[in-house]
Amino acid sequence: MGKTSKDKRDIYYRLAKEEGWRARSAFKLLQINEEYNIFNGVLRAVDLCAAPGSWSQVLTKNLRQNAVNTEDVKIVAVDLQAMAALPGVKQIQGDITKQETANAIIEEFQGLKADLVVCDGAPDVTGLHDIDEYVQSQLLLAALNITTHVLKNGGTFVAKIFRGKDVSLLYSQLKQFFKLVTVSKPRSSRNSSIEAFVICEKYNPPEDYVPNMVNPLLDHKYFDLDSDFNSFTGINRFIVPFNACGDLSAYDSDTSYSLLLEGQTSYEYKNPIQSPINPPYKDVWEKTKKMKINHVPK
Ligand code: SAM
């Protein structure tokens, strides 16, 4: 397969390189913002699970554009993995399930709360759907927990969600903390993926709620309810509106496009903006490279 084949198959991968974004995911956040205006009035933002950093790039660009004084804009990015530096973004290499990570974010904002928390977190997928959905839901709940420590009342939380069979429980959890919960599928997110994004607006935790890192899915109270989360009724069950976002004229992420896009007369291959700096597969990759060099074709 040639170098350009991915550019043909994945238009957002190609556009990300051409526009200078570190990952194609940048378009998901941009399309969510087109629909929900989530950057409006935001000065302090947290990017959870941020590496390689395209959402932090989108945040920096948009928040600075909107701010009267760019120095007031503060962005904190958290990831388990090291991320190449980005101007204007304070990085914390840490685990979003840990209390010390919440404390480190609070310290960065010097006691002030964030206006917006975003989370594009994804665990390594196993290919076993039930397990992947479960682990993704745990990550979302960890993101919600850490958000309750750092988000101001009235603030916004945007997070990746897998629309699996027990998704109703997650919606009910989120609805306890936010006045408005919507689920959205940006056009740049492949139809073949069960990924979507929850847009949780107007943070309003239950009265007397004390932020903690307890995982509600593992809390015994939930297992008393027959273990069937979808059987929840009343306040525990909330059907959120589903909404596709991104202009209909935007590229379709599941379509292959010709290398010459409409209106273009030439095509030039571009390398990804930022290669991973220390990927988990580095050892294997280097060994394979060496094997290729040592292999003398007959
Ligand atoms: N939004 C990013 C961007 O636009 O560049 C892409 C995020 S990538 C899809 C998912 C990230 O989640 C990975 O970098 C992974 O290290 C991170 N992650 C997964 N579990 C995490 C955890 N418990 N704490 C912090 N980061 C985590």
mmCIF file of C-alpha atoms and ligand atoms in Angstrom:
data_model
loop_
_atom_site.group_PDB
_atom_site.id
_atom_site.type_symbol
_atom_site.label_atom_id
_atom_site.label_comp_id
_atom_site.label_asym_id
_atom_site.label_seq_id
_atom_site.Cartn_x
_atom_site.Cartn_y
_atom_site.Cartn_z
ATOM 1 C CA MET A 1 0.000 0.000 0.000
ATOM 2 C CA GLY A 2 1.409 3.389 -0.994
ATOM 3 C CA LYS A 3 2.123 6.285 1.321
ATOM 4 C CA THR A 4 -0.853 8.201 -0.050
ATOM 5 C CA SER A 5 -3.460 5.492 0.405
ATOM 6 C CA LYS A 6 -4.389 6.649 3.935
ATOM 7 C CA ASP A 7 -4.729 10.202 2.600
ATOM 8 C CA LYS A 8 -7.299 8.853 0.129
ATOM 9 C CA ARG A 9 -9.184 6.698 2.605
ATOM 10 C CA ASP A 10 -9.259 9.184 5.462
ATOM 11 C CA ILE A 11 -9.922 12.742 4.423
ATOM 12 C CA TYR A 12 -9.737 14.080 7.995
ATOM 13 C CA TYR A 13 -6.319 12.460 8.511
ATOM 14 C CA ARG A 14 -5.100 14.240 5.394
ATOM 15 C CA LEU A 15 -6.705 17.596 6.272
ATOM 16 C CA ALA A 16 -5.247 17.446 9.796
ATOM 17 C CA LYS A 17 -1.747 17.286 8.328
ATOM 18 C CA GLU A 18 -2.471 20.016 5.823
ATOM 19 C CA GLU A 19 -3.961 22.377 8.427
ATOM 20 C CA GLY A 20 -1.312 21.677 11.081
ATOM 21 C CA TRP A 21 -3.347 19.643 13.613
ATOM 22 C CA ARG A 22 -1.558 16.856 15.473
ATOM 23 C CA ALA A 23 -4.473 14.443 15.018
ATOM 24 C CA ARG A 24 -7.664 14.126 12.961
ATOM 25 C CA SER A 25 -9.638 14.347 16.240
ATOM 26 C CA ALA A 26 -9.192 18.142 16.059
ATOM 27 C CA PHE A 27 -12.119 18.227 13.606
ATOM 28 C CA LYS A 28 -14.411 16.478 16.095
ATOM 29 C CA LEU A 29 -13.937 19.247 18.674
ATOM 30 C CA LEU A 30 -14.211 21.958 15.994
ATOM 31 C CA GLN A 31 -17.481 20.467 14.697
ATOM 32 C CA ILE A 32 -18.873 20.117 18.233
ATOM 33 C CA ASN A 33 -18.065 23.780 18.808
ATOM 34 C CA GLU A 34 -19.778 24.806 15.541
ATOM 35 C CA GLU A 35 -22.968 23.267 16.890
ATOM 36 C CA TYR A 36 -22.778 24.063 20.622
ATOM 37 C CA ASN A 37 -20.543 27.132 20.852
ATOM 38 C CA ILE A 38 -18.729 25.551 23.792
ATOM 39 C CA PHE A 39 -15.757 27.963 23.656
ATOM 40 C CA ASN A 40 -17.890 31.028 24.228
ATOM 41 C CA GLY A 41 -16.575 33.018 27.235
ATOM 42 C CA VAL A 42 -14.095 30.275 28.195
ATOM 43 C CA LEU A 43 -10.771 31.374 29.694
ATOM 44 C CA ARG A 44 -9.759 28.306 31.708
ATOM 45 C CA ALA A 45 -10.003 24.867 30.109
ATOM 46 C CA VAL A 46 -8.836 21.360 30.956
ATOM 47 C CA ASP A 47 -8.028 18.845 28.229
ATOM 48 C CA LEU A 48 -8.188 15.343 29.760
ATOM 49 C CA CYS A 49 -6.475 12.495 27.853
ATOM 50 C CA ALA A 50 -4.875 15.093 25.618
ATOM 51 C CA ALA A 51 -1.981 13.389 23.767
ATOM 52 C CA PRO A 52 -0.825 13.940 21.065
ATOM 53 C CA GLY A 53 -2.503 17.327 21.571
ATOM 54 C CA SER A 54 -4.840 18.273 18.719
ATOM 55 C CA TRP A 55 -7.678 19.222 21.095
ATOM 56 C CA SER A 56 -5.242 21.384 23.080
ATOM 57 C CA GLN A 57 -4.255 23.050 19.786
ATOM 58 C CA VAL A 58 -7.937 23.737 18.999
ATOM 59 C CA LEU A 59 -8.491 25.113 22.511
ATOM 60 C CA THR A 60 -5.450 27.386 22.383
ATOM 61 C CA LYS A 61 -6.370 28.818 19.003
ATOM 62 C CA ASN A 62 -10.049 29.424 19.765
ATOM 63 C CA LEU A 63 -9.799 30.624 23.362
ATOM 64 C CA ARG A 64 -7.062 33.091 22.469
ATOM 65 C CA GLN A 65 -9.071 34.348 19.509
ATOM 66 C CA ASN A 66 -12.102 34.991 21.728
ATOM 67 C CA ALA A 67 -10.279 36.480 24.745
ATOM 68 C CA VAL A 68 -9.878 40.227 25.296
ATOM 69 C CA ASN A 69 -6.527 39.541 26.943
ATOM 70 C CA THR A 70 -4.795 36.361 25.704
ATOM 71 C CA GLU A 71 -2.783 36.153 28.930
ATOM 72 C CA ASP A 72 -5.991 35.323 30.808
ATOM 73 C CA VAL A 73 -6.324 32.074 28.825
ATOM 74 C CA LYS A 74 -5.138 29.033 30.805
ATOM 75 C CA ILE A 75 -5.159 25.523 29.397
ATOM 76 C CA VAL A 76 -4.114 22.420 31.303
ATOM 77 C CA ALA A 77 -3.597 19.178 29.386
ATOM 78 C CA VAL A 78 -3.424 15.791 31.132
ATOM 79 C CA ASP A 79 -2.346 12.453 29.707
ATOM 80 C CA LEU A 80 -0.685 9.248 30.856
ATOM 81 C CA GLN A 81 1.745 9.692 27.995
ATOM 82 C CA ALA A 82 4.297 12.436 27.479
ATOM 83 C CA MET A 83 3.200 14.978 24.902
ATOM 84 C CA ALA A 84 5.402 17.273 22.796
ATOM 85 C CA ALA A 85 5.235 20.816 24.225
ATOM 86 C CA LEU A 86 2.571 23.249 22.983
ATOM 87 C CA PRO A 87 2.893 26.995 23.588
ATOM 88 C CA GLY A 88 0.365 28.221 26.154
ATOM 89 C CA VAL A 89 -0.544 24.721 27.380
ATOM 90 C CA LYS A 90 0.523 23.491 30.823
ATOM 91 C CA GLN A 91 1.034 19.751 30.740
ATOM 92 C CA ILE A 92 0.508 17.247 33.505
ATOM 93 C CA GLN A 93 1.658 13.697 32.802
ATOM 94 C CA GLY A 94 -0.742 11.753 34.987
ATOM 95 C CA ASP A 95 -3.684 9.401 35.355
ATOM 96 C CA ILE A 96 -7.161 10.980 35.342
ATOM 97 C CA THR A 97 -8.408 8.315 37.769
ATOM 98 C CA LYS A 98 -6.093 9.597 40.509
ATOM 99 C CA GLN A 99 -6.818 12.193 43.173
ATOM 100 C CA GLU A 100 -3.301 13.641 42.841
ATOM 101 C CA THR A 101 -4.049 14.535 39.206
ATOM 102 C CA ALA A 102 -7.140 16.487 40.324
ATOM 103 C CA ASN A 103 -4.984 18.268 42.919
ATOM 104 C CA ALA A 104 -2.342 19.110 40.291
ATOM 105 C CA ILE A 105 -4.991 20.721 38.025
ATOM 106 C CA ILE A 106 -6.417 22.742 40.927
ATOM 107 C CA GLU A 107 -2.910 23.955 41.717
ATOM 108 C CA GLU A 108 -2.372 25.088 38.112
ATOM 109 C CA PHE A 109 -5.525 27.244 38.251
ATOM 110 C CA GLN A 110 -4.460 28.729 41.607
ATOM 111 C CA GLY A 111 -7.795 28.108 43.274
ATOM 112 C CA LEU A 112 -9.952 29.228 40.338
ATOM 113 C CA LYS A 113 -12.288 26.764 38.621
ATOM 114 C CA ALA A 114 -12.313 25.793 34.952
ATOM 115 C CA ASP A 115 -15.024 27.000 32.558
ATOM 116 C CA LEU A 116 -14.693 23.952 30.311
ATOM 117 C CA VAL A 117 -13.407 20.377 30.670
ATOM 118 C CA VAL A 118 -13.028 18.182 27.583
ATOM 119 C CA CYS A 119 -12.080 14.517 27.470
ATOM 120 C CA ASP A 120 -11.305 12.479 24.360
ATOM 121 C CA GLY A 121 -10.031 9.598 26.487
ATOM 122 C CA ALA A 122 -9.769 6.165 25.002
ATOM 123 C CA PRO A 123 -8.284 3.063 26.560
ATOM 124 C CA ASP A 124 -6.354 0.624 24.362
ATOM 125 C CA VAL A 125 -9.126 -1.326 22.635
ATOM 126 C CA THR A 126 -9.121 -5.113 22.868
ATOM 127 C CA GLY A 127 -11.589 -5.743 20.031
ATOM 128 C CA LEU A 128 -13.929 -7.453 22.527
ATOM 129 C CA HIS A 129 -16.840 -5.020 22.364
ATOM 130 C CA ASP A 130 -18.301 -5.598 25.836
ATOM 131 C CA ILE A 131 -14.925 -5.130 27.478
ATOM 132 C CA ASP A 132 -14.062 -2.075 25.382
ATOM 133 C CA GLU A 133 -17.399 -0.436 26.169
ATOM 134 C CA TYR A 134 -17.013 -1.179 29.858
ATOM 135 C CA VAL A 135 -13.478 0.205 30.065
ATOM 136 C CA GLN A 136 -14.495 3.299 28.076
ATOM 137 C CA SER A 137 -17.405 3.897 30.465
ATOM 138 C CA GLN A 138 -15.011 3.638 33.433
ATOM 139 C CA LEU A 139 -12.777 6.247 31.846
ATOM 140 C CA LEU A 140 -15.748 8.557 31.260
ATOM 141 C CA LEU A 141 -16.776 8.212 34.910
ATOM 142 C CA ALA A 142 -13.211 8.938 36.000
ATOM 143 C CA ALA A 143 -13.328 12.047 33.786
ATOM 144 C CA LEU A 144 -16.638 13.053 35.402
ATOM 145 C CA ASN A 145 -15.181 12.550 38.888
ATOM 146 C CA ILE A 146 -12.138 14.690 38.196
ATOM 147 C CA THR A 147 -14.406 17.283 36.546
ATOM 148 C CA THR A 148 -16.445 17.623 39.754
ATOM 149 C CA HIS A 149 -13.240 18.759 41.461
ATOM 150 C CA VAL A 150 -12.265 21.393 38.915
ATOM 151 C CA LEU A 151 -15.317 22.710 37.015
ATOM 152 C CA LYS A 152 -17.133 25.899 38.009
ATOM 153 C CA ASN A 153 -20.907 25.873 38.524
ATOM 154 C CA GLY A 154 -22.529 26.553 35.158
ATOM 155 C CA GLY A 155 -19.478 25.140 33.297
ATOM 156 C CA THR A 156 -19.386 22.680 30.390
ATOM 157 C CA PHE A 157 -18.037 19.122 30.120
ATOM 158 C CA VAL A 158 -17.554 17.376 26.768
ATOM 159 C CA ALA A 159 -16.480 13.736 26.664
ATOM 160 C CA LYS A 160 -16.182 10.763 24.372
ATOM 161 C CA ILE A 161 -18.734 8.035 25.014
ATOM 162 C CA PHE A 162 -19.339 4.628 23.426
ATOM 163 C CA ARG A 163 -23.029 4.217 22.653
ATOM 164 C CA GLY A 164 -23.190 0.648 23.943
ATOM 165 C CA LYS A 165 -26.093 -1.175 25.512
ATOM 166 C CA ASP A 166 -25.652 0.213 29.042
ATOM 167 C CA VAL A 167 -25.183 3.807 27.943
ATOM 168 C CA SER A 168 -28.414 4.889 29.704
ATOM 169 C CA LEU A 169 -26.735 4.502 33.073
ATOM 170 C CA LEU A 170 -24.014 6.903 32.024
ATOM 171 C CA TYR A 171 -26.578 9.431 30.793
ATOM 172 C CA SER A 172 -28.410 9.241 34.141
ATOM 173 C CA GLN A 173 -25.163 9.773 36.004
ATOM 174 C CA LEU A 174 -24.302 12.815 33.909
ATOM 175 C CA LYS A 175 -27.816 14.200 34.253
ATOM 176 C CA GLN A 176 -27.358 14.264 38.032
ATOM 177 C CA PHE A 177 -24.586 16.810 37.551
ATOM 178 C CA PHE A 178 -25.586 18.883 34.532
ATOM 179 C CA LYS A 179 -28.827 20.626 33.635
ATOM 180 C CA LEU A 180 -28.419 19.831 29.938
ATOM 181 C CA VAL A 181 -27.030 16.605 28.493
ATOM 182 C CA THR A 182 -26.907 15.915 24.756
ATOM 183 C CA VAL A 183 -25.079 13.285 22.767
ATOM 184 C CA SER A 184 -23.539 14.271 19.476
ATOM 185 C CA LYS A 185 -21.790 12.561 16.578
ATOM 186 C CA PRO A 186 -19.473 14.891 14.632
ATOM 187 C CA ARG A 187 -19.248 14.262 10.916
ATOM 188 C CA SER A 188 -15.530 13.583 11.259
ATOM 189 C CA SER A 189 -16.237 10.615 13.555
ATOM 190 C CA ARG A 190 -16.633 7.464 11.463
ATOM 191 C CA ASN A 191 -20.118 6.003 11.187
ATOM 192 C CA SER A 192 -18.596 2.592 11.695
ATOM 193 C CA SER A 193 -17.456 3.613 15.193
ATOM 194 C CA ILE A 194 -19.842 3.553 18.193
ATOM 195 C CA GLU A 195 -18.015 6.630 19.453
ATOM 196 C CA ALA A 196 -20.037 9.782 20.128
ATOM 197 C CA PHE A 197 -19.606 12.767 22.450
ATOM 198 C CA VAL A 198 -21.673 13.905 25.400
ATOM 199 C CA ILE A 199 -22.115 17.653 25.664
ATOM 200 C CA CYS A 200 -22.955 18.375 29.295
ATOM 201 C CA GLU A 201 -23.882 22.001 29.928
ATOM 202 C CA LYS A 202 -24.662 24.043 33.050
ATOM 203 C CA TYR A 203 -22.806 22.129 35.738
ATOM 204 C CA ASN A 204 -25.067 21.903 38.753
ATOM 205 C CA PRO A 205 -23.982 19.176 41.197
ATOM 206 C CA PRO A 206 -26.495 17.797 43.713
ATOM 207 C CA GLU A 207 -26.726 19.927 46.832
ATOM 208 C CA ASP A 208 -24.067 18.978 49.386
ATOM 209 C CA TYR A 209 -22.254 16.833 46.838
ATOM 210 C CA VAL A 210 -18.644 16.344 47.868
ATOM 211 C CA PRO A 211 -16.298 15.699 44.904
ATOM 212 C CA ASN A 212 -14.625 12.304 45.184
ATOM 213 C CA MET A 213 -12.983 9.707 42.973
ATOM 214 C CA VAL A 214 -15.432 6.867 43.758
ATOM 215 C CA ASN A 215 -16.639 5.046 40.671
ATOM 216 C CA PRO A 216 -20.459 4.937 40.733
ATOM 217 C CA LEU A 217 -20.554 1.839 38.503
ATOM 218 C CA LEU A 218 -18.679 -0.073 41.154
ATOM 219 C CA ASP A 219 -20.778 1.308 43.980
ATOM 220 C CA HIS A 220 -22.826 -1.557 45.484
ATOM 221 C CA LYS A 221 -26.065 0.453 45.406
ATOM 222 C CA TYR A 222 -26.286 0.028 41.646
ATOM 223 C CA PHE A 223 -26.016 -3.724 41.822
ATOM 224 C CA ASP A 224 -29.158 -3.945 43.988
ATOM 225 C CA LEU A 225 -31.197 -2.880 40.957
ATOM 226 C CA ASP A 226 -31.167 -6.255 39.228
ATOM 227 C CA SER A 227 -27.919 -5.286 37.484
ATOM 228 C CA ASP A 228 -30.052 -4.118 34.568
ATOM 229 C CA PHE A 229 -29.106 -0.477 34.238
ATOM 230 C CA ASN A 230 -31.572 0.098 31.454
ATOM 231 C CA SER A 231 -34.438 -0.785 33.798
ATOM 232 C CA PHE A 232 -33.936 2.523 35.612
ATOM 233 C CA THR A 233 -37.021 4.705 35.714
ATOM 234 C CA GLY A 234 -37.887 8.251 36.811
ATOM 235 C CA ILE A 235 -34.983 10.483 37.806
ATOM 236 C CA ASN A 236 -32.508 7.625 37.277
ATOM 237 C CA ARG A 237 -33.346 7.256 33.658
ATOM 238 C CA PHE A 238 -32.948 10.069 31.227
ATOM 239 C CA ILE A 239 -33.264 9.876 27.465
ATOM 240 C CA VAL A 240 -30.856 12.385 25.971
ATOM 241 C CA PRO A 241 -31.491 13.951 22.579
ATOM 242 C CA PHE A 242 -29.206 12.575 19.864
ATOM 243 C CA ASN A 243 -27.841 15.026 17.360
ATOM 244 C CA ALA A 244 -25.425 14.786 14.405
ATOM 245 C CA CYS A 245 -23.114 17.791 14.083
ATOM 246 C CA GLY A 246 -20.784 19.213 11.427
ATOM 247 C CA ASP A 247 -22.188 20.898 8.345
ATOM 248 C CA LEU A 248 -23.756 18.494 5.834
ATOM 249 C CA SER A 249 -21.395 19.879 3.225
ATOM 250 C CA ALA A 250 -18.442 18.736 5.358
ATOM 251 C CA TYR A 251 -16.431 15.723 4.170
ATOM 252 C CA ASP A 252 -17.830 12.311 5.026
ATOM 253 C CA SER A 253 -15.345 10.486 7.257
ATOM 254 C CA ASP A 254 -16.298 7.067 5.819
ATOM 255 C CA THR A 255 -15.708 7.976 2.177
ATOM 256 C CA SER A 256 -12.494 7.642 0.140
ATOM 257 C CA TYR A 257 -11.676 10.825 -1.757
ATOM 258 C CA SER A 258 -9.483 11.392 -4.797
ATOM 259 C CA LEU A 259 -6.136 13.005 -3.974
ATOM 260 C CA LEU A 260 -7.180 16.018 -6.043
ATOM 261 C CA LEU A 261 -10.012 17.604 -4.095
ATOM 262 C CA GLU A 262 -12.515 19.886 -5.761
ATOM 263 C CA GLY A 263 -10.850 23.128 -6.858
ATOM 264 C CA GLN A 264 -7.312 21.753 -6.420
ATOM 265 C CA THR A 265 -4.833 21.298 -9.262
ATOM 266 C CA SER A 266 -2.028 19.576 -7.378
ATOM 267 C CA TYR A 267 -1.478 17.278 -4.433
ATOM 268 C CA GLU A 268 1.540 17.066 -2.180
ATOM 269 C CA TYR A 269 1.984 14.356 0.476
ATOM 270 C CA LYS A 270 2.465 15.795 3.977
ATOM 271 C CA ASN A 271 3.992 14.007 6.970
ATOM 272 C CA PRO A 272 1.966 13.910 10.199
ATOM 273 C CA ILE A 273 2.490 17.127 12.191
ATOM 274 C CA GLN A 274 3.768 15.442 15.326
ATOM 275 C CA SER A 275 4.936 11.832 15.515
ATOM 276 C CA PRO A 276 4.442 10.086 18.873
ATOM 277 C CA ILE A 277 7.469 10.882 21.037
ATOM 278 C CA ASN A 278 7.596 7.674 23.062
ATOM 279 C CA PRO A 279 4.949 5.251 21.781
ATOM 280 C CA PRO A 280 4.410 1.903 23.544
ATOM 281 C CA TYR A 281 5.229 0.119 20.258
ATOM 282 C CA LYS A 282 8.635 1.901 19.876
ATOM 283 C CA ASP A 283 10.783 -1.200 20.692
ATOM 284 C CA VAL A 284 8.998 -3.452 18.205
ATOM 285 C CA TRP A 285 9.068 -0.737 15.561
ATOM 286 C CA GLU A 286 12.833 -0.200 15.942
ATOM 287 C CA LYS A 287 13.516 -3.973 15.802
ATOM 288 C CA THR A 288 11.428 -4.257 12.611
ATOM 289 C CA LYS A 289 13.332 -1.354 11.075
ATOM 290 C CA LYS A 290 16.684 -3.045 11.889
ATOM 291 C CA MET A 291 15.462 -6.341 10.436
ATOM 292 C CA LYS A 292 14.534 -4.575 7.196
ATOM 293 C CA ILE A 293 17.990 -2.933 6.972
ATOM 294 C CA ASN A 294 19.783 -6.276 7.611
ATOM 295 C CA HIS A 295 17.658 -8.128 5.090
ATOM 296 C CA VAL A 296 19.545 -8.336 1.763
ATOM 297 C CA PRO A 297 17.157 -9.243 -1.077
ATOM 298 C CA LYS A 298 18.396 -12.104 -3.325
HETATM 299 N N1 SAM B 1 -7.724 14.354 22.018
HETATM 300 C C1 SAM B 1 -6.397 13.862 21.664
HETATM 301 C C2 SAM B 1 -5.925 14.697 20.495
HETATM 302 O O1 SAM B 1 -6.747 15.351 19.893
HETATM 303 O O2 SAM B 1 -4.729 14.711 20.210
HETATM 304 C C3 SAM B 1 -6.408 12.390 21.333
HETATM 305 C C4 SAM B 1 -6.648 11.531 22.555
HETATM 306 S S1 SAM B 1 -6.308 9.843 22.305
HETATM 307 C C5 SAM B 1 -7.661 9.350 21.337
HETATM 308 C C6 SAM B 1 -6.686 9.112 23.850
HETATM 309 C C7 SAM B 1 -5.675 9.394 24.955
HETATM 310 O O3 SAM B 1 -6.243 8.950 26.185
HETATM 311 C C8 SAM B 1 -4.334 8.638 24.833
HETATM 312 O O4 SAM B 1 -3.307 9.562 24.632
HETATM 313 C C9 SAM B 1 -4.196 7.931 26.187
HETATM 314 O O5 SAM B 1 -2.885 7.976 26.710
HETATM 315 C C10 SAM B 1 -5.140 8.743 27.063
HETATM 316 N N2 SAM B 1 -5.575 8.046 28.282
HETATM 317 C C11 SAM B 1 -6.185 6.833 28.364
HETATM 318 N N3 SAM B 1 -6.419 6.529 29.658
HETATM 319 C C12 SAM B 1 -5.955 7.572 30.413
HETATM 320 C C13 SAM B 1 -5.904 7.845 31.824
HETATM 321 N N4 SAM B 1 -6.385 6.984 32.719
HETATM 322 N N5 SAM B 1 -5.363 9.017 32.232
HETATM 323 C C14 SAM B 1 -4.848 9.899 31.326
HETATM 324 N N6 SAM B 1 -4.871 9.694 29.988
HETATM 325 C C15 SAM B 1 -5.408 8.543 29.535
#
